[in-house]
Coordinates of C-alpha atoms in Angstrom, one line a residue:
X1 CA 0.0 0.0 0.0
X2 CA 2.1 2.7 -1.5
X3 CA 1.0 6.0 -0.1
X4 CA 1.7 9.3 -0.3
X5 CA 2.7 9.8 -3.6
X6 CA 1.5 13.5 -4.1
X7 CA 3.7 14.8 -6.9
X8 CA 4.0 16.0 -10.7
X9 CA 5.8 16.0 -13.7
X10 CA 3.5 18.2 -15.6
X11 CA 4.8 21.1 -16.8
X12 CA 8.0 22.4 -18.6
X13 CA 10.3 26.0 -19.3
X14 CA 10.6 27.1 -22.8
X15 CA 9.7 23.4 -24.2
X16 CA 12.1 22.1 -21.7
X17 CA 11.1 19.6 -19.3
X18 CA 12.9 19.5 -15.6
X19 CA 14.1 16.4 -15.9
X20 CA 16.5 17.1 -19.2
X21 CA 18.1 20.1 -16.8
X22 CA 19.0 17.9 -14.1
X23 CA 22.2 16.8 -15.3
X24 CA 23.6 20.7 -16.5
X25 CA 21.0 22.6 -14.2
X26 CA 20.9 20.8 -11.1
X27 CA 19.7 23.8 -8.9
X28 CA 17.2 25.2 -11.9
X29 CA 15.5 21.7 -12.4
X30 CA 15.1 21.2 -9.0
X31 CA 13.6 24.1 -8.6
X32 CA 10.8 23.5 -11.0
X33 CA 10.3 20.2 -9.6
X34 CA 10.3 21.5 -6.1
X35 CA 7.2 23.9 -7.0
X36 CA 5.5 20.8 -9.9
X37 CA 5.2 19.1 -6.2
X38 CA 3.8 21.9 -4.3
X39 CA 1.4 22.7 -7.3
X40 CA 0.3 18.8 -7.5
X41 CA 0.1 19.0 -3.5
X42 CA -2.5 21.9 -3.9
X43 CA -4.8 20.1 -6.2
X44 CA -4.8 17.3 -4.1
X45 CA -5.7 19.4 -1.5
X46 CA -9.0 20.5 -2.8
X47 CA -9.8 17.1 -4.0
X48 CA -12.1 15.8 -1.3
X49 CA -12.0 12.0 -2.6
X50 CA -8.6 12.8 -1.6
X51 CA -7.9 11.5 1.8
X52 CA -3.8 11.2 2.3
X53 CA -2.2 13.7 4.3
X54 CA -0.6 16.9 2.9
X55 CA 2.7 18.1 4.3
X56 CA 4.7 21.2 3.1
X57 CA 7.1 19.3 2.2
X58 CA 5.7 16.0 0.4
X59 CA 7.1 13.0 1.5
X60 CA 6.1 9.1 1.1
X61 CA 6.0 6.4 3.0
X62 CA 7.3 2.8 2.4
X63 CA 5.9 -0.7 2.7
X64 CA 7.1 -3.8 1.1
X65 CA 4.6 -4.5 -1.6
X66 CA 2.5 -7.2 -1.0
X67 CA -1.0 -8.2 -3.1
X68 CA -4.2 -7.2 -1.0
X69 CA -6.1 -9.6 0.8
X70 CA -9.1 -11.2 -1.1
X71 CA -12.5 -11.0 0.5
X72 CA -13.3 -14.2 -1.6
X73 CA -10.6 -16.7 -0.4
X74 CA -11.7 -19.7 1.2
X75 CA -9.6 -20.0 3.8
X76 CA -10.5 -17.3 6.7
X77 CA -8.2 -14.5 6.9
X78 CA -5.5 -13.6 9.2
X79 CA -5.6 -10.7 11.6
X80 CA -3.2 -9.2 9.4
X81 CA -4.5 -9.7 6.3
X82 CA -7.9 -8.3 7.8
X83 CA -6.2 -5.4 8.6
X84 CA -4.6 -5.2 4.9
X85 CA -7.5 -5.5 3.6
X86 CA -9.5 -2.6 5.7
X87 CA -6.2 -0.8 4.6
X88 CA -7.2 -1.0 0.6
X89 CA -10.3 0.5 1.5
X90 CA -8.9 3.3 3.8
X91 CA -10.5 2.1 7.0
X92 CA -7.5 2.9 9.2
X93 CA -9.2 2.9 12.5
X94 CA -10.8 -0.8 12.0
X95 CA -7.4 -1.7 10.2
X96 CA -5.2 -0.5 13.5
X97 CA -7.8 -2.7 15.7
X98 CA -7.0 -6.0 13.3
X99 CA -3.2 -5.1 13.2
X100 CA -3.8 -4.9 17.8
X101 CA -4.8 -8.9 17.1
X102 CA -1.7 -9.5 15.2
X103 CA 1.3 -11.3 16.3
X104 CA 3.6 -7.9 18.1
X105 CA 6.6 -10.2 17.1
X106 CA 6.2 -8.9 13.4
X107 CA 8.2 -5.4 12.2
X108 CA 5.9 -5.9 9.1
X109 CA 2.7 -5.6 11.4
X110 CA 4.0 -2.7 13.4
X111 CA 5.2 -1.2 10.5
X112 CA 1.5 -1.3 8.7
X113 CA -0.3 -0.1 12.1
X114 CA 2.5 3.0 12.1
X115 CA 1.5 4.0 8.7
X116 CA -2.8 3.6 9.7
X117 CA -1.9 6.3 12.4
X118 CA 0.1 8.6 10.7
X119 CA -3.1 8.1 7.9
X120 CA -5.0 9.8 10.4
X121 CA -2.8 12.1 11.6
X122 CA -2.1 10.5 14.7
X123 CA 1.9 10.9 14.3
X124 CA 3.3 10.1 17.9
X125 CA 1.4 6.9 18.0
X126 CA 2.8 6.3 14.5
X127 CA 5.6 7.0 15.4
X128 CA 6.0 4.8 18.7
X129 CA 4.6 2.0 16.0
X130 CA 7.8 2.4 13.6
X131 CA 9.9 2.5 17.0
X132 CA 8.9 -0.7 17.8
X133 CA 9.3 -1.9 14.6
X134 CA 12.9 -1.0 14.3
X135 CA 13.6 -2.8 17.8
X136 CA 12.9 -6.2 15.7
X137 CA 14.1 -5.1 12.7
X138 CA 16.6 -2.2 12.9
X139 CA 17.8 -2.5 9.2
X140 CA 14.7 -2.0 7.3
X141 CA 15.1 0.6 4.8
X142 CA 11.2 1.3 5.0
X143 CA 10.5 1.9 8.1
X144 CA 13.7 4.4 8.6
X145 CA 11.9 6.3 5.7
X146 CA 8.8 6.3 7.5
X147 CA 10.1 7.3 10.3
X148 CA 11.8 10.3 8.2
X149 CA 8.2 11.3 7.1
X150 CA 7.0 11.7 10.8
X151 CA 9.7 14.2 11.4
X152 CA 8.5 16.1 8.1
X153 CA 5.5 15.9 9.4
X154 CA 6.9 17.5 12.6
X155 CA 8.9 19.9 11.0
X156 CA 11.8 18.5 12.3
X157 CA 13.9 18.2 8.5
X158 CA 17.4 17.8 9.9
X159 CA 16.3 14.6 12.1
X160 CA 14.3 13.5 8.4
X161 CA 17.7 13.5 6.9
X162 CA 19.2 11.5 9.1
X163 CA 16.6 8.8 8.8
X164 CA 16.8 8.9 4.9
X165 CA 20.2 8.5 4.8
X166 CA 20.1 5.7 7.3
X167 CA 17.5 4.0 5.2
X168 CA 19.4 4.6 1.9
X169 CA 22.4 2.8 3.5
X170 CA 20.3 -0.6 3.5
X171 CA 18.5 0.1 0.5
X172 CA 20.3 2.9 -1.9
X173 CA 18.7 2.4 -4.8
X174 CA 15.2 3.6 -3.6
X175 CA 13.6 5.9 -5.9
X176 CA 11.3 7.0 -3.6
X177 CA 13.7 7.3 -0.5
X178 CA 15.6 9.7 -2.7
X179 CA 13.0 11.8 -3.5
X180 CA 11.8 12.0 -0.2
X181 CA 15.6 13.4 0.6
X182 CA 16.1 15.6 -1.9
X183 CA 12.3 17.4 -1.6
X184 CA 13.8 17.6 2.7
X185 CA 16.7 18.8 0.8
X186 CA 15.3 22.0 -1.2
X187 CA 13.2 22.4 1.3
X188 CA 16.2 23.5 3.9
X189 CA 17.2 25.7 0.8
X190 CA 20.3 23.1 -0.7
X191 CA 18.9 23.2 -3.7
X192 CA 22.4 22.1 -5.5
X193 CA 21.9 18.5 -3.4
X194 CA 18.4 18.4 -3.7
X195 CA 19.1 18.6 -7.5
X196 CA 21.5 15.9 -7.6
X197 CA 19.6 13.2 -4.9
X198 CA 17.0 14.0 -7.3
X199 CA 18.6 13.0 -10.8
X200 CA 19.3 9.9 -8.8
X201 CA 15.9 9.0 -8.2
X202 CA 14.5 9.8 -11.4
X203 CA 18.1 7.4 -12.9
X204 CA 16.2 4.6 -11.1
X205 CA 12.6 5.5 -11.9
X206 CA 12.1 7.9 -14.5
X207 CA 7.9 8.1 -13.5
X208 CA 8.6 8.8 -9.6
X209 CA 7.6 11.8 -9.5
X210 CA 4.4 10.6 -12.0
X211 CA 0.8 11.5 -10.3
X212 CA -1.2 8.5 -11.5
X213 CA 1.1 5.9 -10.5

């Protein structure tokens, strides 16, 4: 359940579009891009069907991809899967009670119930749910980002950092933990790095920063 991708492509100078400057321009493309995803953030805003939250600074959070849950299976469904399911559906308060039922032995589990609360707002619980994560798995590349989108979400950019670079140690070629560093990036004003952490991410997924992915 991929979430918080709020960002755009859209747009271009003189013909030109950002991505093509990265290489020569570093600072000018990321400047574009920088304002494409405060632009795309905007419209999302006003969309009412849309119900992910909107930071200053967009960032988004990481789960290992896993097919949802069937309703129709035969077999009965784990308290996990439950919750994965209510999760497709955006029911993140009945999804955190399924998660509650869950083994508390699994990072995965903690690491789904973190993202459910930070869905709603809710970041210290969220974040006390990637915590505990981490103490079972402290090398998981997603929930380090994770936790780097709480402290966005806390205005606290300088500990965000930290955790994306943490995360990019055990998992460096993550489009969207790059992004995520180089928007915290241009958003402290480095616009040079955030220009080059950028071009990385789009080297490794040219349609990360795509809206309807």
């Amino acid at each position: 359940l991929p979430i918080f991708r709020v960002a755009s492509e859209r747009g271009s100078m003189s013909g030109i579009h950002p991505r093509r400057l990265l290489p020569a321009y570093p600072v000018l493309a990321a400047l574009i891009l920088m304002s494409q995803l405060l632009h795309a953030q905007v419209a999302s805003a006003a969309d009412t069907s849309f119900s992910h939250p909107q930071e200053p600074v967009v960032a988004q959070t990481s789960l290992p991809i896993t097919p949802a849950p069937s309703a129709d299976t035969k077999h009965p469904l784990s308290a996990e899967e439950t919750g994965d399911l209510l999760m497709a559906y955006k029911r993140y308060q009945a999804a955190i009670a399924a998660y509650k039922t869950a083994p508390h032995d699994s990072a995965d589990v903690w690491n789904k119930m973190g993202i459910a609360y930070q869905m709603m707002y809710n970041y210290n619980e969220a974040g006390r749910c990637y915590e505990a994560s981490l103490k079972i798995n402290p090398n998981s590349a997603h929930v380090l980002n994770n936790m780097g989108t709480i402290s966005v979400s806390l205005k606290d950019y300088k500990s965000a950092e930290k955790y994306y670079r943490r995360a990019l140690k055990f998992d460096p070629n993550s489009a969207v933990i790059l992004k995520n560093l180089g928007t915290d990036l241009l958003a402290r004003h480095k616009y040079k790095e955030g220009g080059k952490i950028y071009a990385a991410a789009l080297a490794i997924d040219p349609q990360i920063f795509d809206t309807d992915r």
